[in-house]
PDB file of C-alpha atoms in Angstrom:
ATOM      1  CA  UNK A 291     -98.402  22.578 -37.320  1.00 80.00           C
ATOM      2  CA  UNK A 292     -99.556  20.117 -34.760  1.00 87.00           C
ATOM      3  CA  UNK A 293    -100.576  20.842 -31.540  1.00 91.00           C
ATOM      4  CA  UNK A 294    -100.079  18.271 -28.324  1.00 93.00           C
ATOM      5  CA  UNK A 295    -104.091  18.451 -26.847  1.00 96.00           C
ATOM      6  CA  UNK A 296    -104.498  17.279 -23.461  1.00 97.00           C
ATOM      7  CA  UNK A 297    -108.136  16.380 -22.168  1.00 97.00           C
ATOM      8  CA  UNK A 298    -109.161  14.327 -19.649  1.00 97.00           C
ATOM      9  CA  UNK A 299    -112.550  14.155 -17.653  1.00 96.00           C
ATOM     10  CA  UNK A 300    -113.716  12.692 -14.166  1.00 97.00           C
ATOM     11  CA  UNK A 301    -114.904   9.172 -13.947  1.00 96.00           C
ATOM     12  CA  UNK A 302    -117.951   8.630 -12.883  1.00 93.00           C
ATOM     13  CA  UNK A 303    -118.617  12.564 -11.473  1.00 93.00           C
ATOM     14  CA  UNK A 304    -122.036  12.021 -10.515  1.00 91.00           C
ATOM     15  CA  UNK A 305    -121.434   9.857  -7.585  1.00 91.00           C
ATOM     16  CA  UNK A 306    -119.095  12.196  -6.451  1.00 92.00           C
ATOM     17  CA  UNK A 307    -120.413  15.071  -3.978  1.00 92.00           C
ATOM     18  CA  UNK A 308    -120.349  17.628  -6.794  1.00 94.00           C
ATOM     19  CA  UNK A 309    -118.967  20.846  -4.395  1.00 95.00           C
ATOM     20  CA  UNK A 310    -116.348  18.634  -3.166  1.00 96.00           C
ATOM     21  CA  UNK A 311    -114.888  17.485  -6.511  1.00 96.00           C
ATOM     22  CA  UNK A 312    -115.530  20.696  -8.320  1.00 95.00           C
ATOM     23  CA  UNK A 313    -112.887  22.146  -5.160  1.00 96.00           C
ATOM     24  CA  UNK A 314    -110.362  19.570  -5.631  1.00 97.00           C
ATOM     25  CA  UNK A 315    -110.627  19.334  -9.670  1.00 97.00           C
ATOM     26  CA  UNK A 316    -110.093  22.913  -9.662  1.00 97.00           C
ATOM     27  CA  UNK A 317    -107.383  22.802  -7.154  1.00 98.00           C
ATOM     28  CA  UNK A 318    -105.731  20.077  -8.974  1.00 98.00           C
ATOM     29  CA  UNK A 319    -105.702  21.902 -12.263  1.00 97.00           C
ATOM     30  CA  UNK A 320    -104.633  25.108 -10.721  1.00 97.00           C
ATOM     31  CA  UNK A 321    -101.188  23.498  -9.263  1.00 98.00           C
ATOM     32  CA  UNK A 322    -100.264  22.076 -12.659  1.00 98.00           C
ATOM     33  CA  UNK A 323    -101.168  24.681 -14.367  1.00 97.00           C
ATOM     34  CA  UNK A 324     -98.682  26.816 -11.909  1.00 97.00           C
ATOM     35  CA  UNK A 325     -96.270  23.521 -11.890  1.00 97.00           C
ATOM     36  CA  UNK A 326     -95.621  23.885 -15.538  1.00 97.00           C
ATOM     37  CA  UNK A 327     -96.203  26.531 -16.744  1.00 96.00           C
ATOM     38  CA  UNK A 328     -93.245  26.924 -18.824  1.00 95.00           C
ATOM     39  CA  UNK A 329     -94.362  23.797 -20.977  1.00 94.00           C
ATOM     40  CA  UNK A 330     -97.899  24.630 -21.575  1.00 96.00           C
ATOM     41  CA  UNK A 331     -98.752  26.888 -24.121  1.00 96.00           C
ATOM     42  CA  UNK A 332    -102.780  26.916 -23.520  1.00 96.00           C
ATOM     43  CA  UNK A 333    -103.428  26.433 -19.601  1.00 96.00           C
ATOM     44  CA  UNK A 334    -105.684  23.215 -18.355  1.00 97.00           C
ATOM     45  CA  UNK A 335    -108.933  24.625 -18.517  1.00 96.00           C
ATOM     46  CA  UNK A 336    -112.084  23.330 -17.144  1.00 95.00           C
ATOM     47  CA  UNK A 337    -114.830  23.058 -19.770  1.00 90.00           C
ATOM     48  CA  UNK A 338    -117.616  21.182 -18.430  1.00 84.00           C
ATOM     49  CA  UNK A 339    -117.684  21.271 -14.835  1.00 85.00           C
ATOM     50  CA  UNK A 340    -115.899  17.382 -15.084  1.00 94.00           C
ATOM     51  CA  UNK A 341    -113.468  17.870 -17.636  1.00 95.00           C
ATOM     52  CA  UNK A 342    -110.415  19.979 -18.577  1.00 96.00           C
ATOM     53  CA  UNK A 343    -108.589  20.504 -22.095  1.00 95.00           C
ATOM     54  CA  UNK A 344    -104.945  22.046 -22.904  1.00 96.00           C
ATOM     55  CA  UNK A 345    -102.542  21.982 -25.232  1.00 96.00           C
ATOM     56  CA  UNK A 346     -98.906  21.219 -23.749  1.00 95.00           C
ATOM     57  CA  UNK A 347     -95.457  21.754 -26.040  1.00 93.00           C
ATOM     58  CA  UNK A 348     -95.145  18.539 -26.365  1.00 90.00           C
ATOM     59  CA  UNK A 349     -96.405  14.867 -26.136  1.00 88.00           C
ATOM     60  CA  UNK A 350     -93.599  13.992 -23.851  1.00 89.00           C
ATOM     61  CA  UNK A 351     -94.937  17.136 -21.691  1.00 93.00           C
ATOM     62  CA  UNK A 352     -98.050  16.256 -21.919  1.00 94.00           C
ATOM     63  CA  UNK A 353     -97.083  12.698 -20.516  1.00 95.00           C
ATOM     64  CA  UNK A 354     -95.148  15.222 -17.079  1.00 96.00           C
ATOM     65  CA  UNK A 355     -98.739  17.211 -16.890  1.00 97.00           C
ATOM     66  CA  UNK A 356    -100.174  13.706 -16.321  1.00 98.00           C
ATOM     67  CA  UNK A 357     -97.785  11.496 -14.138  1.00 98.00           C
ATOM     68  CA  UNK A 358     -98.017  15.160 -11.843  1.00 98.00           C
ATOM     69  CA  UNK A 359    -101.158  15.292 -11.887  1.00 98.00           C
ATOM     70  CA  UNK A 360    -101.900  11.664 -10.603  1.00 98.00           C
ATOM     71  CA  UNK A 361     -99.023  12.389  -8.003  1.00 97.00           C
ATOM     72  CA  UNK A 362    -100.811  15.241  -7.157  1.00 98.00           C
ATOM     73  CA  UNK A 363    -104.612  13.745  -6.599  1.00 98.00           C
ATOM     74  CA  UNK A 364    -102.632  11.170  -4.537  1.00 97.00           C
ATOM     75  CA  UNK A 365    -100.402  13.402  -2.554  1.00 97.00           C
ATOM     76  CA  UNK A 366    -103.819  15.020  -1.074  1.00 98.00           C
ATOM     77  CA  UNK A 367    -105.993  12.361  -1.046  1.00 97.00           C
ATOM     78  CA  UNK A 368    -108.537  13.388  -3.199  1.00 97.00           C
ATOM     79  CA  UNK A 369    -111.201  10.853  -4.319  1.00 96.00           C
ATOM     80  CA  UNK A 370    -111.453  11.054  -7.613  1.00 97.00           C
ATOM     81  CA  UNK A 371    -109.584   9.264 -10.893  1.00 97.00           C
ATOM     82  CA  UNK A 372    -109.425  10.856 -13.986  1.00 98.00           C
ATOM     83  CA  UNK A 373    -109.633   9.435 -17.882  1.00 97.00           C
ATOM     84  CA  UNK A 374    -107.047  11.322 -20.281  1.00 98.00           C
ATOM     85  CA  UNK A 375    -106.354  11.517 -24.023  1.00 97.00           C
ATOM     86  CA  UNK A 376    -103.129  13.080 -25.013  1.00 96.00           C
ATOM     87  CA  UNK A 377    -103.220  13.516 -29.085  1.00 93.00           C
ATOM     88  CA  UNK A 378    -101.346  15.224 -31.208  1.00 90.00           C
ATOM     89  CA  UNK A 379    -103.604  17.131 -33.962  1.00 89.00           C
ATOM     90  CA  UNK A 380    -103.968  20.900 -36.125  1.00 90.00           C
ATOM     91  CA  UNK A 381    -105.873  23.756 -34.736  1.00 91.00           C
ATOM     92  CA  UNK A 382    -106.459  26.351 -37.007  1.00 92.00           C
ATOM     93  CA  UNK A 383    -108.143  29.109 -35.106  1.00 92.00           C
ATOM     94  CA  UNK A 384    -105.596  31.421 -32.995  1.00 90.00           C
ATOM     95  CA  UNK A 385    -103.875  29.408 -29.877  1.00 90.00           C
ATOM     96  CA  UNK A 386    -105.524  30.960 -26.901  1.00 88.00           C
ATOM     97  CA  UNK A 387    -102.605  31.279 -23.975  1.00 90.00           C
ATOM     98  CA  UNK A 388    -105.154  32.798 -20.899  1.00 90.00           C
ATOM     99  CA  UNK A 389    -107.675  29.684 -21.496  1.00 87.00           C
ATOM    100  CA  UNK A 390    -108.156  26.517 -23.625  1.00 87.00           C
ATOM    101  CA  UNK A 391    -111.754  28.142 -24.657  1.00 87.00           C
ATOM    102  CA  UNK A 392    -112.926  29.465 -28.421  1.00 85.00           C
ATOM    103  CA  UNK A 393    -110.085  27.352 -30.660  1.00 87.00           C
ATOM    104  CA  UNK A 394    -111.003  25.252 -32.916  1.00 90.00           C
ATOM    105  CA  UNK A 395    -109.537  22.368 -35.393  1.00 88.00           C
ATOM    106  CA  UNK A 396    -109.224  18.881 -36.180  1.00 90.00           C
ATOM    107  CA  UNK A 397    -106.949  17.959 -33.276  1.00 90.00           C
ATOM    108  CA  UNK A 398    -109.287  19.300 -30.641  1.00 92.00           C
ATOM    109  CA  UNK A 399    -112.684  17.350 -32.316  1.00 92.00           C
ATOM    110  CA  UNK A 400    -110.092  13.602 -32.796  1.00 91.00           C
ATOM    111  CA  UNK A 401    -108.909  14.311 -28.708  1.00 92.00           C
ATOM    112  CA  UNK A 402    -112.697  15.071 -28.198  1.00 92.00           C
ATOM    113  CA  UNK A 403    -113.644  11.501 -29.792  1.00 93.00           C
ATOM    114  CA  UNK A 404    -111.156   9.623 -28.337  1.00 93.00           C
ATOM    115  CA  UNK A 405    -111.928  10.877 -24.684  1.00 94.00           C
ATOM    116  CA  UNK A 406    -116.050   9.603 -25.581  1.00 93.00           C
ATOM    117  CA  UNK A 407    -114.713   6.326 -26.778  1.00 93.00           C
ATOM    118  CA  UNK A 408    -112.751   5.763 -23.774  1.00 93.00           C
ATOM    119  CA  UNK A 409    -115.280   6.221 -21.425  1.00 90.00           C
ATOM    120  CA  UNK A 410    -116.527   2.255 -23.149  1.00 88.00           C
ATOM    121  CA  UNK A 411    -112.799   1.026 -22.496  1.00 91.00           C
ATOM    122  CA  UNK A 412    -111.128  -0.165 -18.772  1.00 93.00           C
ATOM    123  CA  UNK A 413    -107.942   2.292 -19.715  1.00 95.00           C
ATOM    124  CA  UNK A 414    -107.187   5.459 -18.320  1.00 97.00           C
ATOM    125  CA  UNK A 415    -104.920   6.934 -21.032  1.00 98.00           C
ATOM    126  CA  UNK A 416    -104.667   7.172 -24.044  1.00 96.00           C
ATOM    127  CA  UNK A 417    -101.801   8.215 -26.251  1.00 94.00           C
ATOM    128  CA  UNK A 418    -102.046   9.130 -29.808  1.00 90.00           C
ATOM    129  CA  UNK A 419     -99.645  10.801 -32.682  1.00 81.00           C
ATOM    130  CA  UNK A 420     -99.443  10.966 -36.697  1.00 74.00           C
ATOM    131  CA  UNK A 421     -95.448  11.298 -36.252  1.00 72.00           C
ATOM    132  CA  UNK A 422     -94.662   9.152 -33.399  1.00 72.00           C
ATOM    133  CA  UNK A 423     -92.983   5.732 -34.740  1.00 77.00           C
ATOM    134  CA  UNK A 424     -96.149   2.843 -34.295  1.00 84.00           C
ATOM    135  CA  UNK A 425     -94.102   0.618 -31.685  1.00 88.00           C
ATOM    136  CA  UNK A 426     -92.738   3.190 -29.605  1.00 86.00           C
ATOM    137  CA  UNK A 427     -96.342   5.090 -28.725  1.00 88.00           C
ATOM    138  CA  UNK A 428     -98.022   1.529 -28.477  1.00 92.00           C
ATOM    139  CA  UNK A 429     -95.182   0.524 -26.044  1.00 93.00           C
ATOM    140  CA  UNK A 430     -95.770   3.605 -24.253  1.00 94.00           C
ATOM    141  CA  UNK A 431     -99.537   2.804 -24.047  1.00 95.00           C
ATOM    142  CA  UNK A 432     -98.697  -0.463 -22.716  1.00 96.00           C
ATOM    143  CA  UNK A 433     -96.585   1.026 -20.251  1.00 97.00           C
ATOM    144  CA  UNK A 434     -99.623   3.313 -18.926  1.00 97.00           C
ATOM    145  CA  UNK A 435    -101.853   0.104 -18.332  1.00 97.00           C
ATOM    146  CA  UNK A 436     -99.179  -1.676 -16.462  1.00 97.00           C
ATOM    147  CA  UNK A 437     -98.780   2.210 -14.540  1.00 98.00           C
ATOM    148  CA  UNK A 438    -102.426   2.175 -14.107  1.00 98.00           C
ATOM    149  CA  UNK A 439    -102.749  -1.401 -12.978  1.00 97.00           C
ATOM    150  CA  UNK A 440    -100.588  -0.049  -9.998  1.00 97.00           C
ATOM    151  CA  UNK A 441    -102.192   3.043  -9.333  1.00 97.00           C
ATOM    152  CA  UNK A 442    -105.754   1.748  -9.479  1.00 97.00           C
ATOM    153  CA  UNK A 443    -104.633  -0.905  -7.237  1.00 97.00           C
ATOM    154  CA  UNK A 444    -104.531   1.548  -3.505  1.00 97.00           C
ATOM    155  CA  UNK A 445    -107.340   3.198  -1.810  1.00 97.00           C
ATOM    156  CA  UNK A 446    -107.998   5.944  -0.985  1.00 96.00           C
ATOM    157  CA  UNK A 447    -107.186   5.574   2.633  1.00 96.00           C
ATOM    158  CA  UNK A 448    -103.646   4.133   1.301  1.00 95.00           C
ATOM    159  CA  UNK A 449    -102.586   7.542  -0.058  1.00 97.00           C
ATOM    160  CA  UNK A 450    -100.900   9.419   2.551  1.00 94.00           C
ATOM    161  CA  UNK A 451     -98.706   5.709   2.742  1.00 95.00           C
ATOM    162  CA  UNK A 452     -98.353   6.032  -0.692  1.00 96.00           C
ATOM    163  CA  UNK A 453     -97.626   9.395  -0.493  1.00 96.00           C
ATOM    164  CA  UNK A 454     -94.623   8.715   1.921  1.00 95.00           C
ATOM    165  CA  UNK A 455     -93.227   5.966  -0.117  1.00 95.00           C
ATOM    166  CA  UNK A 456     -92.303   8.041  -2.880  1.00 95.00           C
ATOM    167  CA  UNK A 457     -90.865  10.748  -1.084  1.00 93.00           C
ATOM    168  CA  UNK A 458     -88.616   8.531   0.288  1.00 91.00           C
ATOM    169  CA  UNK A 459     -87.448   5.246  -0.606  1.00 88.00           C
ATOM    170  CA  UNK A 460     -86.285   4.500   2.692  1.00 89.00           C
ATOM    171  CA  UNK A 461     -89.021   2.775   4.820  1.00 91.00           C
ATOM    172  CA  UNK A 462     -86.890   2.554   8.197  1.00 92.00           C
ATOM    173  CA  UNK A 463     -87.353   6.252   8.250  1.00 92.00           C
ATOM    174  CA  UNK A 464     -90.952   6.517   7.441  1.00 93.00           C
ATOM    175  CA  UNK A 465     -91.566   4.021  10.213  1.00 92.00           C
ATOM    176  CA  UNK A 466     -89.691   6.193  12.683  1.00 91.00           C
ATOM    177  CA  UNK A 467     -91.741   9.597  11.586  1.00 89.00           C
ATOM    178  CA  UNK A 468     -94.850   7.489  11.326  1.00 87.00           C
ATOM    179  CA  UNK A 469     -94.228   5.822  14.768  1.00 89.00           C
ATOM    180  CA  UNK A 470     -95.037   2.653  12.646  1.00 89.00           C
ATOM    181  CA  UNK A 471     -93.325  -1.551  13.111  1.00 92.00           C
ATOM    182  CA  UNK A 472     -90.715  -1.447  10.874  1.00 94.00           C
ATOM    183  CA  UNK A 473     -91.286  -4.733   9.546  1.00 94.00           C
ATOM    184  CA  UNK A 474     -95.089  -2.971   9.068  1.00 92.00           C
ATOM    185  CA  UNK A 475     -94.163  -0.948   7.500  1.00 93.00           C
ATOM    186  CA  UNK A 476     -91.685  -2.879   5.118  1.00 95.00           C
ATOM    187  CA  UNK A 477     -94.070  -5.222   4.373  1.00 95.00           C
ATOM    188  CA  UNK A 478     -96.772  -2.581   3.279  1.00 95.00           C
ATOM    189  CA  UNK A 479     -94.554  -1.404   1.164  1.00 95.00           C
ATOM    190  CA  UNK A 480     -94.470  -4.740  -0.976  1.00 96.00           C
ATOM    191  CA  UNK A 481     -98.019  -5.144  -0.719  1.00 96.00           C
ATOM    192  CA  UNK A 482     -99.049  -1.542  -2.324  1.00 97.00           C
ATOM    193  CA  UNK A 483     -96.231  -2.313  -5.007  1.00 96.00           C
ATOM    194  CA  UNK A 484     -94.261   0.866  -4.554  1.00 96.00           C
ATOM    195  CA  UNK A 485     -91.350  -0.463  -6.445  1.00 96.00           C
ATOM    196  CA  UNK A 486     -93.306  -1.569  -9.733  1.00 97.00           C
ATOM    197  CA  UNK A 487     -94.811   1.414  -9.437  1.00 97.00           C
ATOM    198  CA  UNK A 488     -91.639   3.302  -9.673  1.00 97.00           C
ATOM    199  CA  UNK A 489     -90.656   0.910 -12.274  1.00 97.00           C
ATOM    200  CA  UNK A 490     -93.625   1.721 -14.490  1.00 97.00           C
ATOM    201  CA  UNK A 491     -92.970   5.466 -14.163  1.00 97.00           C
ATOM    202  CA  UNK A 492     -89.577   5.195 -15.029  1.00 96.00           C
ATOM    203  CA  UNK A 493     -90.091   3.286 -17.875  1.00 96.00           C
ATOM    204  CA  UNK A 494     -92.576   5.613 -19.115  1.00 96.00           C
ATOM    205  CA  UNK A 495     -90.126   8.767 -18.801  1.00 94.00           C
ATOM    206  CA  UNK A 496     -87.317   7.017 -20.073  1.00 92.00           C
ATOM    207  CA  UNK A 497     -89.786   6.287 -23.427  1.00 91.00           C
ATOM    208  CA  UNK A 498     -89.731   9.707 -23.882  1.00 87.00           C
ATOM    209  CA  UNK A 499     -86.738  10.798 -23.450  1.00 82.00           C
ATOM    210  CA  UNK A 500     -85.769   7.946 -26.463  1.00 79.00           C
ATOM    211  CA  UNK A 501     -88.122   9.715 -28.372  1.00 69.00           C
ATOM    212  CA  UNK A 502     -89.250  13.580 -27.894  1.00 64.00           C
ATOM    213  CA  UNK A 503     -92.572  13.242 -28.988  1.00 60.00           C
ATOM    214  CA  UNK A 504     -92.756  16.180 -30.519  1.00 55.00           C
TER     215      UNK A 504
END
């Protein structure tokens, strides 16, 4: 049987103050872990201090964990971006359900791999599965570069705009609670690209709700 193995590890951790990230890693991992917890069958787990590993029920749930996860990070401002392989792969020990510690198996030393060879690449994700038809998962990938390409593109200090922006589309109302200019604020909200971003999302889900990814 194969397994859907989520890792993903910090980018560049040791500029970050480590007692600061450690708290918001482990916050971060904590609320998706809560978030879905109906769709993971081994819990995010943090392995090296930097990096988590999980296994989800699915590729396509694996692709939720992550889209919440960034949502999440941005929601509180937290400065940090993560790197994330999402394979599909066998484990042959026992699934553990408390914590993603003592399994082992092919699909956990390929996810392992592909996270190290990332680190040499500009990409944030990675997507990768034996069953998946070729031009669907390679469209998905693209789709994650033109998502990250958005993402990557705000500040930190942009967030809690961000932040607003998708929790409501309507920027004559986030003006008023932000006692912003509404033409500010409309034209902020072209300039951090809030509806490509949306667009990119979208297109992402919609991929895998064409195909289940299982």
């Amino acid at each position: 049987m194969l397994h859907s193995i989520l890792m993903a590890d910090v980018i560049s951790s040791h500029k970050k103050d480590a007692a600061q990230l450690l708290d918001q890693f482990k916050l971060t991992v904590k609320a998706i872990n809560n978030q879905f917890a109906d769709t993971i069958i081994s819990p995010l787990t943090i392995t090296l201090g930097d990096e988590f590993q999980g296994i989800s029920t699915s590729v396509s749930s694996g692709v939720l964990l992550i889209l919440a996860m960034e949502e999440f990070i941005l929601a509180n401002a937290f400065d940090f971006k993560l790197r994330y392989i999402l394979a599909q792969g066998q484990i042959e020990t026992p699934i553990n359900t408390k914590n993603a510690h003592e399994m082992m198996g092919e699909g956990l030393t390929h996810a392992r791999k592909q996270l190290n060879n990332l680190k040499n690449k500009e990409a944030r994700f990675l997507l990768t599965s034996s069953t998946a038809d070729h031009i669907m998962l390679t469209t998905l990938n693209d789709s994650f570069k033109l998502y990250q390409h958005f993402i990557d593109s705000w500040k930190v200090k942009d967030y809690p705009l961000v932040h607003q922006f998708l929790m409501n589309e309507d920027y004559k109302k986030i003006a008023s609670q932000l006692n912003l200019n509404k033409s500010t604020t409309w034209r902020r909200k072209k300039s951090l690209l809030i509806d490509e971003y949306r667009t990119s999302k979208n297109i992402i889900l919609n991929l895998c709700k064409l195909h289940d990814f299982r």
